[in-house]
Coordinates of C-alpha atoms in Angstrom, one line a residue:
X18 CA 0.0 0.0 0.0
X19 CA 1.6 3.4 -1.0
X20 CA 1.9 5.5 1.8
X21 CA -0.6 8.7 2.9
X22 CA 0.8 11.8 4.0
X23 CA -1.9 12.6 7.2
X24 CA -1.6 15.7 9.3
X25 CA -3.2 15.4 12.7
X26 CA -4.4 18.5 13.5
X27 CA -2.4 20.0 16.9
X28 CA -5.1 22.5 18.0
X29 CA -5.2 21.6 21.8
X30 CA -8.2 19.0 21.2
X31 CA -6.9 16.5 23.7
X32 CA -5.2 13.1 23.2
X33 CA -4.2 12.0 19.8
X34 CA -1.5 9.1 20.3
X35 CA -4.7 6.5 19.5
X36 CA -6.0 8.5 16.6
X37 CA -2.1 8.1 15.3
X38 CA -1.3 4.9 15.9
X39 CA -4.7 4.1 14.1
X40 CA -4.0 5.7 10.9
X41 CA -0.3 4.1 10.8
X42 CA -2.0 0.7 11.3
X43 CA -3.8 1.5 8.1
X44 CA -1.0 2.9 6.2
X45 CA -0.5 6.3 6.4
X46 CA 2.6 8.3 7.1
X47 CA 1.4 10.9 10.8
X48 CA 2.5 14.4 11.3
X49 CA 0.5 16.1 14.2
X50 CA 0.9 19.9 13.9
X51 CA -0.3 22.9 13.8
X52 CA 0.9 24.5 10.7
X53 CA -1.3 25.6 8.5
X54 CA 0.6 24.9 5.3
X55 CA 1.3 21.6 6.2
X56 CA -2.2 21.3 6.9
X57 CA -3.7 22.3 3.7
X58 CA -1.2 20.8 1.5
X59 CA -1.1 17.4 3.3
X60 CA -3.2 14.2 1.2
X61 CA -5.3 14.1 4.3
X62 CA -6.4 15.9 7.6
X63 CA -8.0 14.7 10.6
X64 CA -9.3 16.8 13.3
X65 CA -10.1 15.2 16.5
X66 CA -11.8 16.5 19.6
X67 CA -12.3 16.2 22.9
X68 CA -14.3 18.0 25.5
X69 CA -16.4 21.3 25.3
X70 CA -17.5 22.3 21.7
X71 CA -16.6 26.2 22.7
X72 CA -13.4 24.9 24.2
X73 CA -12.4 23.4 20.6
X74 CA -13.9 25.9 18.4
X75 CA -11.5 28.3 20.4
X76 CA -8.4 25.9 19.9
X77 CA -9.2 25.6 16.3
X78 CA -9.8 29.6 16.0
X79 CA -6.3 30.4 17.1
X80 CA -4.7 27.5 14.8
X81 CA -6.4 28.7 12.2
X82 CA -8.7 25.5 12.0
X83 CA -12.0 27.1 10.2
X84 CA -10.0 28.5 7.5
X85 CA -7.3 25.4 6.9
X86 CA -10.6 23.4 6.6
X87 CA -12.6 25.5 3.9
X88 CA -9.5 25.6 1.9
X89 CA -8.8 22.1 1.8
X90 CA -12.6 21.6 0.9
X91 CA -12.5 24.4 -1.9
X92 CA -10.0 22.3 -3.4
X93 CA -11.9 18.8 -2.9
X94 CA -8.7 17.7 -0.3
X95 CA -10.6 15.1 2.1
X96 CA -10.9 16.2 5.7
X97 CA -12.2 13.3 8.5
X98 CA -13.6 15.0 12.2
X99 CA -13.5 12.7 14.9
X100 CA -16.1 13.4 17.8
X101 CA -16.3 17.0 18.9
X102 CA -14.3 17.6 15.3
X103 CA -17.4 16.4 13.6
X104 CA -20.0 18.7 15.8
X105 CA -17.6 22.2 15.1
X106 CA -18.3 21.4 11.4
X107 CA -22.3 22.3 12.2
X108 CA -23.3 25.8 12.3
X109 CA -23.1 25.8 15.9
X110 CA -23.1 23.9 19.8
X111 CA -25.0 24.8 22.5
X112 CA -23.5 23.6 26.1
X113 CA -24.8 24.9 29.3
X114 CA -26.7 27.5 28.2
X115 CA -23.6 28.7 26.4
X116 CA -24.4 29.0 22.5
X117 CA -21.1 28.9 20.3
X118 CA -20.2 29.4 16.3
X119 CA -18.9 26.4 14.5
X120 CA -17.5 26.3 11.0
X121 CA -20.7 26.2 9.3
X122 CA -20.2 23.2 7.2
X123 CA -23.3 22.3 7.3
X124 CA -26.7 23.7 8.9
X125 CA -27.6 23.2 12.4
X126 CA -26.9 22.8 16.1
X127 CA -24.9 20.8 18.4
X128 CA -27.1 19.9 21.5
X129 CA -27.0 18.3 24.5
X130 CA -28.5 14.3 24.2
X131 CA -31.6 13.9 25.5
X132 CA -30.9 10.4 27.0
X133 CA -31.5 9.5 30.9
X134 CA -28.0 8.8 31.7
X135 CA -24.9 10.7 30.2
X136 CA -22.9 10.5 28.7
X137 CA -23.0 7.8 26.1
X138 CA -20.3 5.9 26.7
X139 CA -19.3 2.4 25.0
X140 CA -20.4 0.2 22.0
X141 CA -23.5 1.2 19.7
X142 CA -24.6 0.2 16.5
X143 CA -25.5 2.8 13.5
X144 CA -27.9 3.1 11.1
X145 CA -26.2 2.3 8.0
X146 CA -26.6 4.8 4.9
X147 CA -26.9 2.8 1.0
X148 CA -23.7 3.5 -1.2
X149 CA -21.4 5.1 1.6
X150 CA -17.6 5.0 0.8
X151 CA -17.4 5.7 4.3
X152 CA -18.9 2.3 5.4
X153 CA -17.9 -0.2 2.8
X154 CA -16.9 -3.6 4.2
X155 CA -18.8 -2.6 7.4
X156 CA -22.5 -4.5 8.8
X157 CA -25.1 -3.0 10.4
X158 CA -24.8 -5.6 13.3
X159 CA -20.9 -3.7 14.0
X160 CA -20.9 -1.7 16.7
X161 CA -18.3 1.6 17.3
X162 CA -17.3 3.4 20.7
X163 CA -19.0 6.3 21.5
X164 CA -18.4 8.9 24.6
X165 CA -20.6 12.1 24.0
X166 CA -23.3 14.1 25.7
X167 CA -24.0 15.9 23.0
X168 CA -24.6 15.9 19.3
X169 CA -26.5 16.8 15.7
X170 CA -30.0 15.6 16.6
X171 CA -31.2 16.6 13.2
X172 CA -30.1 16.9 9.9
X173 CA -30.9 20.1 8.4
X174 CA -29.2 20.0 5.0
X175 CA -31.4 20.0 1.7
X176 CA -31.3 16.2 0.0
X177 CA -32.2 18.1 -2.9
X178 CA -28.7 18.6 -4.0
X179 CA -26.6 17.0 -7.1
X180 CA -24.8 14.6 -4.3
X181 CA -26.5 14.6 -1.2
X182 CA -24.4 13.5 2.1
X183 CA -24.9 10.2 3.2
X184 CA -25.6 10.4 7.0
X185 CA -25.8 7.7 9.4
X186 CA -27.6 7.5 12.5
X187 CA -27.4 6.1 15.8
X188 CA -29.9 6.1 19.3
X189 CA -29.1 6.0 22.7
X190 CA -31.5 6.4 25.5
X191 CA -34.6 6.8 23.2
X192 CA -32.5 9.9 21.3
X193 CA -31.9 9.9 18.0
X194 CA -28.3 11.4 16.7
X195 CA -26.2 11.7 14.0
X196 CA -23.6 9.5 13.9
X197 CA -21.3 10.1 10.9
X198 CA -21.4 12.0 7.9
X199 CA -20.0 10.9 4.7
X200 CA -20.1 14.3 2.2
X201 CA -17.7 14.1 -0.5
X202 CA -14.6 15.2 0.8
X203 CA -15.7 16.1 3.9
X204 CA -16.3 12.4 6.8
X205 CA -16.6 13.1 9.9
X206 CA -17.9 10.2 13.0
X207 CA -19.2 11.4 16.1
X208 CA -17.8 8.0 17.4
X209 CA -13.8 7.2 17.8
X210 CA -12.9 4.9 14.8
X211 CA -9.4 5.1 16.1
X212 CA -11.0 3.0 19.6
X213 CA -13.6 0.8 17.6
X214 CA -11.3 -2.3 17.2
X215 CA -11.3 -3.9 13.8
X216 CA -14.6 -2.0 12.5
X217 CA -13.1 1.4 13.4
X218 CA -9.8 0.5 11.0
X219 CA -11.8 -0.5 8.3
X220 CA -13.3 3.1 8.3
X221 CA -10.2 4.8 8.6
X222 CA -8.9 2.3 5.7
X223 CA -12.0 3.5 3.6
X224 CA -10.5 6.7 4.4
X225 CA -7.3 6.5 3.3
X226 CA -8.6 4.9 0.0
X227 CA -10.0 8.2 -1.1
X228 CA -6.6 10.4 -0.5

């Protein structure tokens, strides 16, 4: 397998190391930093997230994150978010009565789950979307790890498009989410394929296959 050139992006978004040694398990060559040019010119970029949604959007604001990301897109260059670096592609997150911007990828808010127990944390199966890249070689019966409170309850963007996203969705506690997003160039999981065992490496190896 040729190697991919990833860049992890270094914006203060918590622990990477498994999100790393993931994507060299698949193949690709790591770099996690900070610089933007790097960043945009790199055949892939991941950005992970952990935490508060206004805690990352800040991170990513002072690296430069919104802007690295629309440019890479402009130019068709894939982009995966991992967790809270799916939910700072929406429009924006509300936590705590707190009511951040995201990147504005696509319409709509990040809210809290509305689930008896929080968070949700552990194995969960998802709702499958027909003809995603994003989930080839993957059964609906596979479960990935989750650990979230909050997420995209609702999926705002018109289907009427040329290519419309292919979204997958997941439950927990009677609440209905959105649990990845496969849009072109633009993936993104609200669960950690870098912690989902042998499931979570075929979606990164999916990945790759489109850089």
């Amino acid at each position: 397998m040729s190697s991919h050139d990833v860049v992890v992006l270094d914006y203060g978004a918590g622990n990477v190391r498994s999100a790393v040694r993931a994507l060299e398990r698949v193949g690709a060559t790591v770099t996690v930093t900070a610089d933007p040019k790097l960043a945009v010119e790199a055949d892939g970029l991941l950005v992970p997230g952990v935490g508060a949604f206004a805690a990352c959007m800040e991170g990513l604001r002072a690296a430069q994150g919104p802007r690295i990301i629309g440019q890479r897109l402009a130019g068709g260059r894939p982009v995966l978010g991992i967790c809270v670096g799916m939910q700072i592609l929406f429009e924006s997150g509300t936590e705590h009565g707190v009511h951040t911007e995201g990147c504005g990828e696509w319409p709509g808010e990040v809210t809290r789950l509305q689930a008896p127990v929080l968070p949700h944390m552990g194995w969960n199966t998802v709702e499958l979307p027909s003809g995603s890249r994003m989930f080839e070689g993957v059964s609906a019966e596979d479960r990935f790890y989750f650990v979230h409170s909050y997420a995209a309850r609702n999926w705002e963007l018109e289907t009427e498009i040329t290519e419309p996203p292919k979204v997958a969705w997941s439950e927990y506690g009677g609440d209905r989410f959105v649990a990845a997003v496969d849009n072109g160039a633009l993936w993104a999981t609200q669960f950690h394929p870098e912690k989902s065992g042998d499931v979570g490496s075929q979606l990164l190896k999916n990945w790759i296959g489109t850089l």
